[in-house]
């Protein structure tokens, strides 16, 4: 049996789904996960992705839909590739992403930090990172650290009656690895955590790192507060327009006789 036979039916369904969705919304982003690749060698993974990418684009070209862009990700549940893929997809939906990345770049450059991630604690998706390349092993260590922090907090961080949450504004953790690297986690919001990789010699200036983190945390809160104010303002404007008998684009409602 040829390897192409494994995904020909899936490619046909992908084409049908994409073309139907594009008719409804031409601005939609299409993200394709090539799943269950853990059983393939690295060369075979790349070859398979290239073949699927080519066939999918050829099918769209034959249908006159060359303008549609498909993004492909190799994923598996047996490593963290599925989380990394979802991270990249979610980042495309965050309008503040350039601001978040810029804040992270400023933070690490002034703190002697090697790498920093801004994580959603529950899903372990990173919504932003600095401009240095992402290494899969580094990302996996961050995910493991979040698991450790939450697990230990659930055991020792709750009150006797079970009240409280395992993750709050006091949440922080330091893990020293055996390669002179320190993992440092700090709470940013009730949903987000900053996880950093720091050399031991740089971590000796922990006071400087904590001060810079305080400034970073304040800036992150301001970014999202601006966003919330904009959303509330739009809702108020929409309500006012409806009361004045106008449509959302500002044109008056006129009854045709």
Coordinates of C-alpha atoms in Angstrom, one line a residue:
X1 CA 0.0 0.0 0.0
X2 CA 1.4 3.4 -1.0
X3 CA 1.9 6.0 1.8
X4 CA -0.2 8.5 -0.3
X5 CA -3.3 6.3 0.1
X6 CA -3.2 7.1 3.9
X7 CA -4.3 10.7 3.4
X8 CA -6.0 10.9 0.0
X9 CA -9.5 10.7 1.5
X10 CA -8.4 13.3 4.2
X11 CA -7.2 15.6 1.4
X12 CA -10.5 15.4 -0.4
X13 CA -12.4 16.3 2.8
X14 CA -9.9 19.1 3.4
X15 CA -10.6 20.5 0.0
X16 CA -14.3 20.3 0.5
X17 CA -14.2 22.0 3.9
X18 CA -11.9 24.8 2.8
X19 CA -13.8 25.7 -0.4
X20 CA -17.1 25.8 1.5
X21 CA -15.7 27.8 4.4
X22 CA -14.1 30.3 1.9
X23 CA -17.4 31.0 0.3
X24 CA -18.8 32.0 3.6
X25 CA -15.8 34.1 4.8
X26 CA -12.9 35.0 2.5
X27 CA -10.9 36.3 5.4
X28 CA -10.8 33.0 7.3
X29 CA -7.4 31.5 8.3
X30 CA -6.9 27.9 7.4
X31 CA -4.6 25.9 9.8
X32 CA -4.0 22.2 8.9
X33 CA -2.6 19.7 11.5
X34 CA -1.0 16.7 9.9
X35 CA -1.5 14.4 12.9
X36 CA -0.2 11.1 14.1
X37 CA 3.3 11.7 12.7
X38 CA 5.1 10.2 15.7
X39 CA 5.6 6.9 13.9
X40 CA 7.5 8.5 11.0
X41 CA 11.2 9.3 10.7
X42 CA 12.2 13.0 10.4
X43 CA 12.9 12.7 6.7
X44 CA 9.6 10.9 6.1
X45 CA 7.8 13.6 8.1
X46 CA 9.2 16.4 5.9
X47 CA 8.5 14.5 2.7
X48 CA 4.9 13.8 3.8
X49 CA 4.3 17.4 4.7
X50 CA 5.7 18.6 1.4
X51 CA 3.5 16.1 -0.5
X52 CA 0.3 17.0 1.3
X53 CA 1.1 20.7 0.9
X54 CA 1.6 20.3 -2.8
X55 CA -1.5 18.2 -3.4
X56 CA -3.7 20.5 -1.4
X57 CA -2.5 23.6 -3.2
X58 CA -2.8 21.9 -6.6
X59 CA -6.4 21.0 -5.8
X60 CA -7.2 24.6 -4.9
X61 CA -5.4 25.9 -8.0
X62 CA -7.5 23.5 -10.2
X63 CA -10.7 25.0 -8.5
X64 CA -9.4 28.6 -9.3
X65 CA -8.8 29.3 -5.6
X66 CA -5.0 30.1 -5.6
X67 CA -5.6 33.0 -3.2
X68 CA -6.3 30.7 -0.3
X69 CA -3.3 30.2 2.0
X70 CA -3.0 26.9 4.0
X71 CA -0.7 26.6 7.0
X72 CA 0.5 23.1 7.8
X73 CA 1.8 21.7 11.2
X74 CA 3.2 18.3 12.0
X75 CA 1.6 17.1 15.3
X76 CA 1.4 14.2 17.7
X77 CA -0.1 13.6 21.2
X78 CA 3.1 11.9 22.3
X79 CA 5.1 15.0 22.5
X80 CA 4.4 18.8 22.8
X81 CA 4.1 19.4 19.1
X82 CA 0.3 19.7 19.3
X83 CA 0.6 22.4 22.0
X84 CA 3.2 24.3 19.9
X85 CA 1.0 24.1 16.8
X86 CA -2.0 25.5 18.7
X87 CA 0.3 28.2 20.2
X88 CA 1.2 29.4 16.7
X89 CA -2.5 29.3 15.6
X90 CA -3.7 31.3 18.6
X91 CA -0.9 33.9 18.2
X92 CA -2.3 34.8 14.8
X93 CA -5.6 35.7 16.5
X94 CA -4.0 38.1 19.1
X95 CA -4.0 41.7 17.8
X96 CA -1.6 42.7 20.6
X97 CA 1.0 40.1 19.6
X98 CA 3.7 42.6 18.2
X99 CA 3.4 44.6 21.4
X100 CA 3.7 41.5 23.6
X101 CA 6.8 40.3 21.7
X102 CA 8.4 43.8 21.9
X103 CA 7.8 43.8 25.7
X104 CA 9.4 40.4 26.1
X105 CA 12.4 41.5 24.0
X106 CA 12.9 44.5 26.2
X107 CA 12.5 42.4 29.3
X108 CA 15.1 39.7 28.5
X109 CA 17.6 42.2 27.0
X110 CA 17.6 44.2 30.2
X111 CA 17.6 41.2 32.6
X112 CA 20.2 38.9 31.2
X113 CA 17.6 36.2 30.4
X114 CA 18.1 33.6 27.6
X115 CA 14.5 32.9 26.7
X116 CA 11.0 33.9 27.9
X117 CA 7.5 32.6 27.2
X118 CA 4.1 34.1 28.1
X119 CA 1.9 31.1 28.8
X120 CA -1.8 30.4 29.2
X121 CA -1.5 28.3 32.4
X122 CA -4.5 26.0 31.8
X123 CA -3.9 25.1 28.2
X124 CA 0.0 25.4 28.3
X125 CA -0.2 27.4 25.0
X126 CA 2.3 30.2 24.8
X127 CA 0.6 33.3 23.5
X128 CA 3.9 35.1 22.9
X129 CA 7.6 34.7 23.2
X130 CA 10.7 36.8 22.4
X131 CA 12.3 37.0 19.0
X132 CA 14.9 34.3 19.6
X133 CA 14.2 30.9 18.0
X134 CA 11.9 28.4 19.9
X135 CA 13.6 25.1 20.8
X136 CA 11.1 22.2 21.3
X137 CA 13.1 20.9 24.3
X138 CA 13.0 24.4 25.9
X139 CA 9.2 24.6 25.4
X140 CA 8.7 21.1 26.8
X141 CA 10.6 22.0 30.0
X142 CA 8.4 25.1 30.4
X143 CA 5.2 23.0 30.1
X144 CA 6.6 20.5 32.6
X145 CA 7.4 23.3 35.0
X146 CA 3.8 24.6 34.9
X147 CA 2.5 21.1 35.6
X148 CA 4.9 20.8 38.6
X149 CA 3.8 24.2 40.0
X150 CA 0.1 23.5 39.7
X151 CA 0.4 19.9 41.1
X152 CA 2.4 21.1 44.1
X153 CA 0.1 24.1 44.7
X154 CA -3.0 21.8 44.6
X155 CA -1.4 19.7 47.4
X156 CA 0.2 22.3 49.6
X157 CA -1.2 25.7 48.4
X158 CA -4.9 25.3 49.2
X159 CA -6.4 26.0 52.6
X160 CA -7.5 23.1 54.9
X161 CA -11.1 23.5 53.7
X162 CA -10.0 23.3 50.1
X163 CA -10.7 27.0 49.5
X164 CA -8.5 29.1 47.3
X165 CA -6.9 28.4 43.9
X166 CA -3.7 26.6 43.0
X167 CA -2.6 29.6 40.9
X168 CA -2.8 33.2 42.1
X169 CA -0.8 36.5 42.3
X170 CA 1.6 34.9 44.8
X171 CA 2.5 32.0 42.5
X172 CA 6.2 31.8 41.7
X173 CA 8.7 29.0 41.3
X174 CA 12.5 28.5 40.8
X175 CA 13.9 25.2 39.4
X176 CA 17.6 24.8 38.9
X177 CA 18.7 22.4 36.2
X178 CA 21.9 20.4 36.1
X179 CA 23.3 22.4 33.2
X180 CA 23.8 25.8 35.1
X181 CA 20.4 27.0 33.9
X182 CA 17.6 28.3 36.1
X183 CA 13.8 28.1 35.2
X184 CA 11.9 31.0 36.7
X185 CA 8.1 31.2 36.7
X186 CA 6.1 34.3 37.8
X187 CA 2.4 35.1 37.8
X188 CA 1.4 37.8 35.3
X189 CA -2.4 37.6 35.4
X190 CA -4.8 35.0 36.8
X191 CA -4.6 33.3 33.4
X192 CA -1.0 34.0 32.3
X193 CA 2.5 33.1 33.6
X194 CA 5.9 34.2 32.5
X195 CA 8.5 31.4 32.3
X196 CA 12.1 32.3 31.8
X197 CA 15.4 30.5 31.1
X198 CA 18.3 32.2 33.0
X199 CA 21.9 31.3 33.4
X200 CA 22.9 30.8 37.1
X201 CA 25.4 33.7 36.9
X202 CA 22.7 36.1 35.6
X203 CA 20.2 34.8 38.2
X204 CA 22.5 36.2 40.9
X205 CA 21.0 39.6 40.0
X206 CA 17.5 38.3 40.9
X207 CA 16.6 41.8 42.3
X208 CA 17.1 43.4 38.9
X209 CA 15.1 40.6 37.2
X210 CA 12.2 41.0 39.7
X211 CA 12.2 44.8 39.3
X212 CA 12.1 44.5 35.5
X213 CA 9.4 41.8 35.8
X214 CA 7.3 44.3 37.9
X215 CA 7.6 46.8 35.0
X216 CA 6.8 44.1 32.4
X217 CA 3.8 42.9 34.4
X218 CA 2.4 46.4 34.7
X219 CA 2.8 47.0 31.0
X220 CA 1.0 43.7 30.2
X221 CA -2.0 44.7 32.3
X222 CA -2.1 48.1 30.6
X223 CA -2.1 46.4 27.1
X224 CA -5.1 44.3 28.0
X225 CA -6.9 47.1 29.8
X226 CA -6.7 49.2 26.7
X227 CA -8.1 46.3 24.7
X228 CA -11.0 45.9 27.2
X229 CA -11.8 49.6 27.1
X230 CA -11.9 49.5 23.3
X231 CA -14.3 46.5 23.3
X232 CA -16.6 48.2 25.9
X233 CA -16.5 51.5 23.9
X234 CA -17.6 49.6 20.7
X235 CA -20.5 47.9 22.6
X236 CA -21.7 51.3 23.9
X237 CA -21.5 52.8 20.4
X238 CA -23.5 49.9 19.0
X239 CA -26.2 50.3 21.7
X240 CA -26.4 54.1 21.0
X241 CA -26.7 53.5 17.3
X242 CA -29.5 51.0 17.8
X243 CA -31.4 53.5 20.0
X244 CA -31.1 56.2 17.4
X245 CA -32.5 53.9 14.8
X246 CA -29.3 53.4 12.9
X247 CA -27.6 50.3 11.6
X248 CA -24.2 49.2 12.9
X249 CA -22.4 51.0 10.0
X250 CA -24.1 54.3 10.9
X251 CA -26.7 54.5 8.1
X252 CA -30.3 55.3 9.2
X253 CA -33.0 52.7 9.0
X254 CA -35.4 53.9 6.4
X255 CA -38.8 52.2 5.6
X256 CA -39.4 51.8 1.9
X257 CA -42.9 52.5 0.8

